Short mmCIF file of C-alpha atoms and ligand atoms in Angstrom, two decimals:
data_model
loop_
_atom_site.label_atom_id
_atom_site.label_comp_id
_atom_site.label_asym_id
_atom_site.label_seq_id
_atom_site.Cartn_x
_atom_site.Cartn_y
_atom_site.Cartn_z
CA UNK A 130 -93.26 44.80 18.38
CA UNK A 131 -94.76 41.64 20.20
CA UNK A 132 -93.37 38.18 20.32
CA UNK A 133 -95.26 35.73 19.45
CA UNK A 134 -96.03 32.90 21.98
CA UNK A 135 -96.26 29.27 21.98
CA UNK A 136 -100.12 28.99 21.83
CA UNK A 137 -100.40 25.28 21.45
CA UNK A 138 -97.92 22.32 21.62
CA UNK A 139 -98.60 19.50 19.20
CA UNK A 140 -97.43 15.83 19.48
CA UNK A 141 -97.14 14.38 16.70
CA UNK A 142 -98.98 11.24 15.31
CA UNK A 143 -97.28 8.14 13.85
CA UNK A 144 -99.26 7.39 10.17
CA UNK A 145 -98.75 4.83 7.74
CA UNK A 146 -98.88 6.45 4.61
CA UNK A 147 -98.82 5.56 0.92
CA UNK A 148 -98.09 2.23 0.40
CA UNK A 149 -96.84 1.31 4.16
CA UNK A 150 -94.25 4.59 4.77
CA UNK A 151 -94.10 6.01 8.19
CA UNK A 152 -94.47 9.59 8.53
CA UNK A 153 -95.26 11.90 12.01
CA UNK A 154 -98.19 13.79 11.44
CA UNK A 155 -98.96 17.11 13.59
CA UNK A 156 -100.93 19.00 11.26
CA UNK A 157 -104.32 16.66 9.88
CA UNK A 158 -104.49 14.76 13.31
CA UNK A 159 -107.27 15.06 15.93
CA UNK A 160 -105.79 17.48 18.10
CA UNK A 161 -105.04 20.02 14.75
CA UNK A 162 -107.36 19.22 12.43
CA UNK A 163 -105.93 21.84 10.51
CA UNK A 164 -104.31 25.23 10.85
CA UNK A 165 -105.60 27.57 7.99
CA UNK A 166 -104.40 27.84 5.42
CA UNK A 167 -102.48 24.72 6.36
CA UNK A 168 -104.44 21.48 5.80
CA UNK A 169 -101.49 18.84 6.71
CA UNK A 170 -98.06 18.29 8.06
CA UNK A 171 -96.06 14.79 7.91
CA UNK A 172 -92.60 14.59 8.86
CA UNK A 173 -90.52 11.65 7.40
CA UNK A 174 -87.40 10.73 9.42
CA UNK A 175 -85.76 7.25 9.10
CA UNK A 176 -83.03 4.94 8.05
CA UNK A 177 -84.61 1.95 8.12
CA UNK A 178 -85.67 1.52 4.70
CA UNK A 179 -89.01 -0.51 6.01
CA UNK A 180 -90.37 2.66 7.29
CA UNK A 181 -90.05 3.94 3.50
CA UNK A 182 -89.67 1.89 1.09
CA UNK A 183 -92.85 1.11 -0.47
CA UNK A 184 -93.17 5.11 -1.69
CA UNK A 185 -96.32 6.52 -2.33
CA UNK A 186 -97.77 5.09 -5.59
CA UNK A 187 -100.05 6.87 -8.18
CA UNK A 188 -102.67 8.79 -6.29
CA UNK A 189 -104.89 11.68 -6.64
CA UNK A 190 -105.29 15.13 -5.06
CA UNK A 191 -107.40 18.00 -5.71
CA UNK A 192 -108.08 21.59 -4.21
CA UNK A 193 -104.90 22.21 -2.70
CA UNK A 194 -100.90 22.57 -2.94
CA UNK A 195 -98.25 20.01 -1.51
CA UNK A 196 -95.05 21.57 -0.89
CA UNK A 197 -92.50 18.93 -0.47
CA UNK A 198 -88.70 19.68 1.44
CA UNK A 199 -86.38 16.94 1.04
CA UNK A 200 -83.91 17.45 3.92
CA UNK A 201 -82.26 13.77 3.39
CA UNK A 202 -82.48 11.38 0.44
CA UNK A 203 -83.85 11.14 -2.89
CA UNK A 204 -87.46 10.71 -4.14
CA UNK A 205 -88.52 10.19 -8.33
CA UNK A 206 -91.92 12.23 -8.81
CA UNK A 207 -93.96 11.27 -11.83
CA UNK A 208 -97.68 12.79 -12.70
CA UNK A 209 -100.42 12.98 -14.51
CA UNK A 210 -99.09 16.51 -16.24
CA UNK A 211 -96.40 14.74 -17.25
CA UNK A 212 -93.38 15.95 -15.23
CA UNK A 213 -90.80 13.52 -13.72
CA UNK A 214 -88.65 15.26 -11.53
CA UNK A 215 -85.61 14.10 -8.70
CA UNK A 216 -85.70 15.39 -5.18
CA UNK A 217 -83.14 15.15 -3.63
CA UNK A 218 -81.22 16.39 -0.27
CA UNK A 219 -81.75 19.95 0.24
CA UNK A 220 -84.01 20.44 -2.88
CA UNK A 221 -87.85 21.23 -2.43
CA UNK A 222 -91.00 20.64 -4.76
CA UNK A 223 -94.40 22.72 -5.46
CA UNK A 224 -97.31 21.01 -6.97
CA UNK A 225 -100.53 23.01 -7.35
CA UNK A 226 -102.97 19.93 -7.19
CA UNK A 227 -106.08 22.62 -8.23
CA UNK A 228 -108.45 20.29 -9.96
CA UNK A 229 -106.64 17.07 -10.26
CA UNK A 230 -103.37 15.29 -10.41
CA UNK A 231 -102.58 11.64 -10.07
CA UNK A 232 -99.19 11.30 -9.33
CA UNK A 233 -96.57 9.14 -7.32
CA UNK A 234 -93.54 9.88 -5.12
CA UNK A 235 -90.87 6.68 -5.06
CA UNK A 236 -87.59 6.57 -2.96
CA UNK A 237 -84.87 6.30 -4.92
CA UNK A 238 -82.57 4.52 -2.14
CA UNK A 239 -82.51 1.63 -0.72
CA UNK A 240 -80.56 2.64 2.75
CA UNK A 241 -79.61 5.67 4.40
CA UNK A 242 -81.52 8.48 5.89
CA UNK A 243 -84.27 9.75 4.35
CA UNK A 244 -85.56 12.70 6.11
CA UNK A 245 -87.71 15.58 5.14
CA UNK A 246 -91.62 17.19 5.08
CA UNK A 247 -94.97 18.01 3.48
CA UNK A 248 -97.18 20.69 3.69
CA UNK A 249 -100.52 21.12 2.34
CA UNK A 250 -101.41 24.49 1.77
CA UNK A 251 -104.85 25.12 0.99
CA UNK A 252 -106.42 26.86 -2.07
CA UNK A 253 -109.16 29.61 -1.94
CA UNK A 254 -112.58 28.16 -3.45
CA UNK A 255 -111.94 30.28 -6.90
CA UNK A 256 -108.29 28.31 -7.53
CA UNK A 257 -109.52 24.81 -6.20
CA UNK A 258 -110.47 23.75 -9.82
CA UNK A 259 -107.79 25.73 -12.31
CA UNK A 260 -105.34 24.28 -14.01
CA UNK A 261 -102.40 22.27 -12.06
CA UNK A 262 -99.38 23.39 -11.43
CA UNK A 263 -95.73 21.99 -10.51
CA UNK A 264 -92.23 23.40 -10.19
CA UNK A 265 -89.35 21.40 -8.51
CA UNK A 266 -86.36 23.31 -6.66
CA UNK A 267 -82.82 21.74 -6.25
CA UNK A 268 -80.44 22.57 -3.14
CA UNK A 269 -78.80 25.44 -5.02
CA UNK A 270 -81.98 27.00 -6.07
CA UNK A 271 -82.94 27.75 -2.40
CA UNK A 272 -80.32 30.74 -1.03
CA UNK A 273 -79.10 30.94 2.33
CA UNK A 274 -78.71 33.37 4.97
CA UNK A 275 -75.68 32.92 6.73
CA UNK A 276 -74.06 34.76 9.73
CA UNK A 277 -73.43 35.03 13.02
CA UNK A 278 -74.52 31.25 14.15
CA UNK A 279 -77.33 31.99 11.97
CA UNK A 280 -78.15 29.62 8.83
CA UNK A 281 -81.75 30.20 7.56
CA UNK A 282 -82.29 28.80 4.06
CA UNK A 283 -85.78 30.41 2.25
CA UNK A 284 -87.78 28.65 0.41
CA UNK A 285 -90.80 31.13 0.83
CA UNK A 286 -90.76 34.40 1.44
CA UNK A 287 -88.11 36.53 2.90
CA UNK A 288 -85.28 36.57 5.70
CA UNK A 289 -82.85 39.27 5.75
CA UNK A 290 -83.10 39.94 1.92
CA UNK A 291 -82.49 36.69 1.07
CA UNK A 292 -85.93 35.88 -1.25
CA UNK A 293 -86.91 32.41 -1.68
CA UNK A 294 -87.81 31.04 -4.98
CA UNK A 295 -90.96 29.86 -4.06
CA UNK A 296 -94.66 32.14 -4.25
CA UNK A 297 -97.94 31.88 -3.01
CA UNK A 298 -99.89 34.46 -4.47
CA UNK A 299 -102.91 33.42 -2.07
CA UNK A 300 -101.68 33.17 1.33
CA UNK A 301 -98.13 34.68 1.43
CA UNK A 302 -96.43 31.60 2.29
CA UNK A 303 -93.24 32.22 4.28
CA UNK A 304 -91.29 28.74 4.73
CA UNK A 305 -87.84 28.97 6.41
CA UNK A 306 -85.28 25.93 7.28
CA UNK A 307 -83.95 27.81 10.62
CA UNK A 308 -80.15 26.04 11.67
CA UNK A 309 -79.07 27.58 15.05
CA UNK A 310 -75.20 27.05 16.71
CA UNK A 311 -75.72 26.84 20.39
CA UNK A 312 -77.09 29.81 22.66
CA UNK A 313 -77.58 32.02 18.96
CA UNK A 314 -80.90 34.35 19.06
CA UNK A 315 -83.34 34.47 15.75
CA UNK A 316 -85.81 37.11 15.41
CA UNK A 317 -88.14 37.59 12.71
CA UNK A 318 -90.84 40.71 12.14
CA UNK A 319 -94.07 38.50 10.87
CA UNK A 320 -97.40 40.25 10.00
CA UNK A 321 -99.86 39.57 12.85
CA UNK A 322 -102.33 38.19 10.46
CA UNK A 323 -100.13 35.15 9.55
CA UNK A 324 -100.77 31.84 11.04
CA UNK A 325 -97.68 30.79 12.32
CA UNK A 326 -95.92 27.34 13.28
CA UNK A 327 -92.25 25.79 13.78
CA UNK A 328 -91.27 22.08 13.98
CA UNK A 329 -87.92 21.36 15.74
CA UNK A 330 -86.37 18.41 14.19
CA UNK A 331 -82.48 18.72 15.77
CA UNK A 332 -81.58 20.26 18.81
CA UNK A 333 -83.83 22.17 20.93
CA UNK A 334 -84.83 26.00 21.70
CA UNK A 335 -86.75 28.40 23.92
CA UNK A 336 -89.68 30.73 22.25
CA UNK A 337 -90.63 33.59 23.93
CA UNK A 338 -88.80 32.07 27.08
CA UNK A 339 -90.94 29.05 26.83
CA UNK A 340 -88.80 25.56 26.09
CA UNK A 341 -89.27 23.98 22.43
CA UNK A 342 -87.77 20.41 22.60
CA UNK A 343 -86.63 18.19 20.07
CA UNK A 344 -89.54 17.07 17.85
CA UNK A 345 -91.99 19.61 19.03
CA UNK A 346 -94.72 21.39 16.97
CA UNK A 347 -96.04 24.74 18.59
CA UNK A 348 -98.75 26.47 17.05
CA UNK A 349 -98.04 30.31 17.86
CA UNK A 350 -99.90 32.77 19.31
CA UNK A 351 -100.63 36.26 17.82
CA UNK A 352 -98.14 38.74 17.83
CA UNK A 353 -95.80 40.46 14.85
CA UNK A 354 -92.21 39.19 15.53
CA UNK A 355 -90.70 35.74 16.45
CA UNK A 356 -88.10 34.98 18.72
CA UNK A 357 -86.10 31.71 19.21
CA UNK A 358 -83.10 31.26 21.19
CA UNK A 359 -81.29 27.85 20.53
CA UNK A 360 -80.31 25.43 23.33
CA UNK A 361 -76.66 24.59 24.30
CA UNK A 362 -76.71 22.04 21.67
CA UNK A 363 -77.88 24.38 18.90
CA UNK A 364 -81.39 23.59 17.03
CA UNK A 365 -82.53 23.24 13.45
CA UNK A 366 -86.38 24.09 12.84
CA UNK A 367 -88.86 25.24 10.35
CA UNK A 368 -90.44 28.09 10.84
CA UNK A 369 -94.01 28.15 8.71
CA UNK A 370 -96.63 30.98 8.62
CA UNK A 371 -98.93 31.74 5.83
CA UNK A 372 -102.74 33.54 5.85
CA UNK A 373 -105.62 32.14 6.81
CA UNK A 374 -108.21 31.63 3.74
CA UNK A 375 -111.28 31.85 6.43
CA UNK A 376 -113.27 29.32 4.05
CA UNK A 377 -115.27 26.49 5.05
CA UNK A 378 -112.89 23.34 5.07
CA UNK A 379 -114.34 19.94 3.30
CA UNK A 380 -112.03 17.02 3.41
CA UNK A 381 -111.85 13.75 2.22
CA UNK A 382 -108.26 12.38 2.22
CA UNK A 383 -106.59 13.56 -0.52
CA UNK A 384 -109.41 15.96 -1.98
CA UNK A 385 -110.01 19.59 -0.33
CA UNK A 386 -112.77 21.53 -1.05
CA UNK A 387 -115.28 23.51 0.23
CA UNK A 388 -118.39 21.61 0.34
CA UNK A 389 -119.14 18.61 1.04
CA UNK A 390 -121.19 17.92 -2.58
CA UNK A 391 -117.83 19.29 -4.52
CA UNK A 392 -116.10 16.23 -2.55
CA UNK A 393 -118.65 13.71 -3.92
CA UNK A 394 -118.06 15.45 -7.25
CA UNK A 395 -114.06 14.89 -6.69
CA UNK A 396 -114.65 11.03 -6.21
CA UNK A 397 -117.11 10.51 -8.47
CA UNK A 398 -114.35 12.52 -11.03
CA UNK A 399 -111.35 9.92 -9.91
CA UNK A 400 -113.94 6.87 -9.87
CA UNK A 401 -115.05 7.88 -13.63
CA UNK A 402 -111.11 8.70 -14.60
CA UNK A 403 -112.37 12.59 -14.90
CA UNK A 404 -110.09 14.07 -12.17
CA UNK A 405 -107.05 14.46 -14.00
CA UNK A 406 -108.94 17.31 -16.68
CA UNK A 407 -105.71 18.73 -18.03
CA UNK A 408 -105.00 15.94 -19.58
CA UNK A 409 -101.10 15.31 -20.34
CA UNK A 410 -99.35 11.97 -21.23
CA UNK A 411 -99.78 10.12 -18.10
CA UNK A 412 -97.00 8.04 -16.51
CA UNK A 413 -97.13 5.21 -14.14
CA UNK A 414 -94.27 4.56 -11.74
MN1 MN B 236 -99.02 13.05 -2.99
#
């Protein structure tokens, strides 16, 4: 087996998102425009309720999937399917987005930490336009690994035998929150043809020998096993990888397709209140 490297170290990008919520972008920013078949990465991390507030009102997406891990707090999500769903701490949220959903995401606090991330996976060009999708996780549904300093709960994929509860029949999502006690070693066999990424958010590590600080993003490099040692402190991470769709990549904020006249088609759709085709009781916030 080889280990993957760190192929790329990404800084992440301070956004204001939504109606004025701060996230940190790394995936979606001009030095990763994306990282197929991941379209988009924001990390939220604050207890200063400016920074989030506001929420996201009612807004569209189409093409793709957000997959939403609440590490801290408690969001209400309402859409235009008609689900209405609480995420809270440790709890984690699919929506397949295909042709159209309007929906909004509204903090449900009004201090304390709210803390978490989403991913946008993307969809191949035959899903982009079926039918939505949405499925909501809480903290017990995801199952943990636990032992010897090593904590890995799996929301995609699998670790150890421990299966997560989440699939992605298209790319083979594997989506792991990685909690480390000081000096422990993960390792992790992961099919070379994966596109692979972790975010440390606590603590810090070394990757293949090569030092992962607090808040870092590293793309990795090819390679069919991972392996982290944590820092003296310990570290908490995600660890992401998924396969690439190898389709062209159209993008206009919240719509992802594949060409650039099926994105005129998605705004003409929302302008013309044709996005949301499934059409289920809709809900405003
Ligand atoms: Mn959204």
């Amino acid at each position: 087996m080889s280990a993957r490297q760190i192929a790329k170290i990404i800084a992440a990008t301070a956004v204001t998102e939504g109606a004025g919520v701060t996230v940190h972008r790394t995936i979606g920013t001009p030095a990763l425009r994306n990282l197929d078949p991941f379209l988009m990465l924001d990390h939220f991390s604050s207890d200063d309720p400016d920074d989030y507030i506001a929420g996201f009102p009612d807004h569209p997406h189409r093409g793709f999937i957000t997959l939403t891990y609440m590490l801290d707090g408690h969001m209400l999500h309402r859409d235009s399917m008609g689900n209405h769903g609480d995420l809270k701490a440790g709890g984690a949220q699919w929506m397949k987005a295909a042709s159209g959903v309007i929906h909004s995401e509204m903090p449900q606090q009004t201090a304390g930490l709210m803390r978490g991330f989403q991913l946008w996976i993307n969809l191949p060009g035959k899903e982009k336009m079926s039918e939505p999708a949405y499925q909501e996780f809480s903290a017990t549904a995801i199952p943990e690994y636990n032992n010897s300093g090593i904590r890995v709960r799996v929301l995609c994929g699998e670790y150890q035998g421990v299966r997560g509860p989440i699939e992605d029949p298209f790319t083979q999502v594997q989506y792991f929150d990685v909690r480390l006690e000081a000096t422990a070693q993960f390792r992790h066999a992961l099919p070379a043809d994966l596109q692979a990424f972790v975010y440390v958010f606590e603590g810090d590590a070394r990757l293949a020998d090569s030092p992962l600080p607090q808040h870092s993003f590293a793309v990795l490099s090819g390679g069919d096993a991972i392996e982290a040692v944590a820092g003296g402190k310990g570290a908490r991470f995600i660890l992401v990888a998924g396969r690439p769709l190898k389709e062209p990549i159209a993008q206009y904020g919240p719509f992802v397709m594949n060409t650039t006249d099926e994105i005129h088609q998605a705004m003409a759709d929302y302008r013309d209140g044709r996005l949301v085709q499934k059409k289920a009781a809709f809900i405003t916030a």
